[in-house]
Amino acid sequence: LERNKHVVKGTSIDGRLRELEGAGGSSGGGGGGEGVSRRLTRMETDLASVDIGYLQQVKPEVSDLRRMQEDFQSDLHREVSEVKVAIGCLEACVPKETRKAVELFKRAAGLQDDARQVTPRTLQLEGKILVLQDEVETRVKAAETAMAEQTS
């Protein structure tokens, strides 16, 4: 199509058709009527060589492939959902400290549904907060243990 594109301002398609029709009998005319005739003949030959029986066999094969792809996609979706559930169960069994670390890594990877902006600075601050929380919990447990020993 690009080689037949004519950039002529102010002309219509009627003018181009007249040019092609008029050049059909002239030799070496600027319109390329012989080229159109040759291309039309080649197109008719190509169309005649199309095997309709083969094309009719292709359609059911394509339908089968589409159905197989849809089945595969639904199976894959189901299996991914099952894996998510299994991972959720495993995460529920993980100790508290490890769970906090996993949450931090999830936030860093952007896997958690968190509306806050994740930047290296916020991750660093959250990491420091988690360390402080662990220290406080350790101190509280140590204080509870000391109090329990004193009362006994």
Short mmCIF file of C-alpha atoms in Angstrom, two decimals:
data_model
loop_
_atom_site.label_atom_id
_atom_site.label_comp_id
_atom_site.label_asym_id
_atom_site.label_seq_id
_atom_site.Cartn_x
_atom_site.Cartn_y
_atom_site.Cartn_z
CA LEU A 1 0.00 0.00 0.00
CA GLU A 2 2.84 2.36 0.80
CA ARG A 3 4.33 2.12 -2.70
CA ASN A 4 0.96 3.07 -4.21
CA LYS A 5 0.41 5.98 -1.91
CA HIS A 6 0.22 9.27 -3.78
CA VAL A 7 0.67 12.44 -1.90
CA VAL A 8 -1.24 14.87 -4.05
CA LYS A 9 -3.02 17.67 -2.29
CA GLY A 10 -6.40 18.74 -3.50
CA THR A 11 -7.26 15.56 -5.49
CA SER A 12 -9.96 13.08 -4.73
CA ILE A 13 -10.20 9.34 -5.17
CA ASP A 14 -12.20 9.92 -8.37
CA GLY A 15 -9.21 11.62 -9.94
CA ARG A 16 -6.92 8.73 -8.99
CA LEU A 17 -9.40 6.19 -10.44
CA ARG A 18 -9.60 8.14 -13.71
CA GLU A 19 -5.81 8.23 -13.82
CA LEU A 20 -5.57 4.45 -13.32
CA GLU A 21 -8.32 3.73 -15.89
CA GLY A 22 -6.82 6.08 -18.44
CA ALA A 23 -3.34 4.64 -18.14
CA GLY A 24 -4.53 1.11 -18.90
CA GLY A 25 -4.01 1.51 -22.65
CA SER A 26 -1.10 3.88 -22.69
CA SER A 27 2.44 2.56 -22.69
CA GLY A 28 4.60 3.76 -19.85
CA GLY A 29 2.01 6.26 -18.67
CA GLY A 30 2.39 7.89 -15.30
CA GLY A 31 -0.65 6.15 -13.82
CA GLY A 32 0.58 2.58 -13.85
CA GLY A 33 -2.54 0.98 -15.38
CA GLU A 34 -0.56 -2.02 -16.61
CA GLY A 35 0.74 -2.48 -13.10
CA VAL A 36 -2.81 -2.60 -11.80
CA SER A 37 -3.76 -5.20 -14.40
CA ARG A 38 -0.71 -7.31 -13.55
CA ARG A 39 -1.39 -7.03 -9.83
CA LEU A 40 -5.06 -7.95 -10.31
CA THR A 41 -4.06 -11.04 -12.29
CA ARG A 42 -1.55 -12.05 -9.62
CA MET A 43 -4.15 -11.53 -6.90
CA GLU A 44 -6.68 -13.70 -8.76
CA THR A 45 -4.04 -16.43 -9.14
CA ASP A 46 -3.22 -16.27 -5.44
CA LEU A 47 -6.90 -16.41 -4.53
CA ALA A 48 -7.43 -19.43 -6.79
CA SER A 49 -4.55 -21.26 -5.09
CA VAL A 50 -6.14 -20.96 -1.63
CA ASP A 51 -7.12 -24.42 -0.37
CA ILE A 52 -10.58 -23.98 1.17
CA GLY A 53 -10.64 -27.55 2.50
CA TYR A 54 -7.43 -26.94 4.45
CA LEU A 55 -8.81 -23.69 5.86
CA GLN A 56 -11.93 -25.52 7.00
CA GLN A 57 -9.72 -28.00 8.87
CA VAL A 58 -7.73 -25.22 10.52
CA LYS A 59 -10.76 -23.62 12.19
CA PRO A 60 -11.63 -26.63 14.38
CA GLU A 61 -7.93 -27.00 15.31
CA VAL A 62 -7.80 -23.36 16.36
CA SER A 63 -11.00 -23.81 18.38
CA ASP A 64 -9.50 -26.86 20.11
CA LEU A 65 -6.31 -24.97 20.89
CA ARG A 66 -8.29 -22.03 22.26
CA ARG A 67 -10.33 -24.36 24.48
CA MET A 68 -7.15 -26.10 25.69
CA GLN A 69 -5.57 -22.71 26.46
CA GLU A 70 -8.65 -21.62 28.42
CA ASP A 71 -8.62 -24.90 30.38
CA PHE A 72 -4.91 -24.49 31.09
CA GLN A 73 -5.47 -20.91 32.22
CA SER A 74 -8.26 -21.87 34.60
CA ASP A 75 -6.20 -24.80 35.97
CA LEU A 76 -3.21 -22.52 36.46
CA HIS A 77 -5.37 -19.92 38.23
CA ARG A 78 -6.79 -22.60 40.54
CA GLU A 79 -3.33 -23.99 41.33
CA VAL A 80 -1.91 -20.54 42.03
CA SER A 81 -4.81 -19.89 44.40
CA GLU A 82 -4.10 -23.18 46.17
CA VAL A 83 -0.41 -22.25 46.52
CA LYS A 84 -1.41 -18.86 47.98
CA VAL A 85 -3.57 -20.62 50.56
CA ALA A 86 -0.75 -23.04 51.43
CA ILE A 87 1.71 -20.16 51.83
CA GLY A 88 -0.80 -18.33 54.01
CA CYS A 89 -1.07 -21.40 56.25
CA LEU A 90 2.72 -21.67 56.46
CA GLU A 91 3.01 -17.98 57.31
CA ALA A 92 0.49 -18.46 60.13
CA CYS A 93 2.78 -21.09 61.67
CA VAL A 94 5.88 -18.89 61.47
CA PRO A 95 7.20 -17.36 64.73
CA LYS A 96 6.35 -13.73 65.39
CA GLU A 97 9.84 -12.34 64.75
CA THR A 98 10.15 -14.16 61.45
CA ARG A 99 6.67 -13.02 60.45
CA LYS A 100 7.67 -9.40 61.00
CA ALA A 101 10.72 -9.87 58.81
CA VAL A 102 8.59 -11.49 56.10
CA GLU A 103 6.15 -8.56 56.23
CA LEU A 104 9.05 -6.14 55.86
CA PHE A 105 10.34 -8.01 52.80
CA LYS A 106 6.84 -8.12 51.31
CA ARG A 107 6.50 -4.37 51.72
CA ALA A 108 9.92 -3.88 50.14
CA ALA A 109 8.87 -5.99 47.15
CA GLY A 110 5.53 -4.18 46.89
CA LEU A 111 3.54 -7.37 47.42
CA GLN A 112 1.45 -6.13 50.31
CA ASP A 113 -1.70 -4.09 49.78
CA ASP A 114 -0.31 -0.99 51.43
CA ALA A 115 -1.40 2.45 50.23
CA ARG A 116 1.72 4.10 51.62
CA GLN A 117 4.62 5.01 49.39
CA VAL A 118 7.52 2.58 49.80
CA THR A 119 10.91 4.26 49.67
CA PRO A 120 14.31 3.14 50.93
CA ARG A 121 13.99 5.65 53.79
CA THR A 122 10.58 4.33 54.93
CA LEU A 123 11.87 0.76 54.76
CA GLN A 124 14.89 1.73 56.85
CA LEU A 125 12.66 3.43 59.41
CA GLU A 126 10.28 0.48 59.54
CA GLY A 127 13.25 -1.85 60.03
CA LYS A 128 14.46 0.28 62.95
CA ILE A 129 10.96 0.30 64.44
CA LEU A 130 10.78 -3.51 64.21
CA VAL A 131 14.17 -3.79 65.96
CA LEU A 132 12.98 -1.43 68.71
CA GLN A 133 9.75 -3.40 69.11
CA ASP A 134 11.74 -6.61 69.49
CA GLU A 135 14.00 -4.97 72.08
CA VAL A 136 11.00 -3.69 74.05
CA GLU A 137 9.35 -7.13 73.96
CA THR A 138 12.60 -8.73 75.15
CA ARG A 139 12.91 -6.22 78.00
CA VAL A 140 9.28 -6.68 79.01
CA LYS A 141 9.69 -10.47 79.08
CA ALA A 142 12.88 -10.09 81.12
CA ALA A 143 11.09 -7.76 83.54
CA GLU A 144 8.14 -10.17 83.83
CA THR A 145 10.56 -13.00 84.53
CA ALA A 146 12.38 -10.92 87.18
CA MET A 147 9.08 -9.98 88.82
CA ALA A 148 7.94 -13.62 88.80
CA GLU A 149 11.22 -14.68 90.45
CA GLN A 150 10.91 -11.99 93.15
CA THR A 151 7.33 -12.96 94.03
CA SER A 152 8.17 -16.64 94.28
#
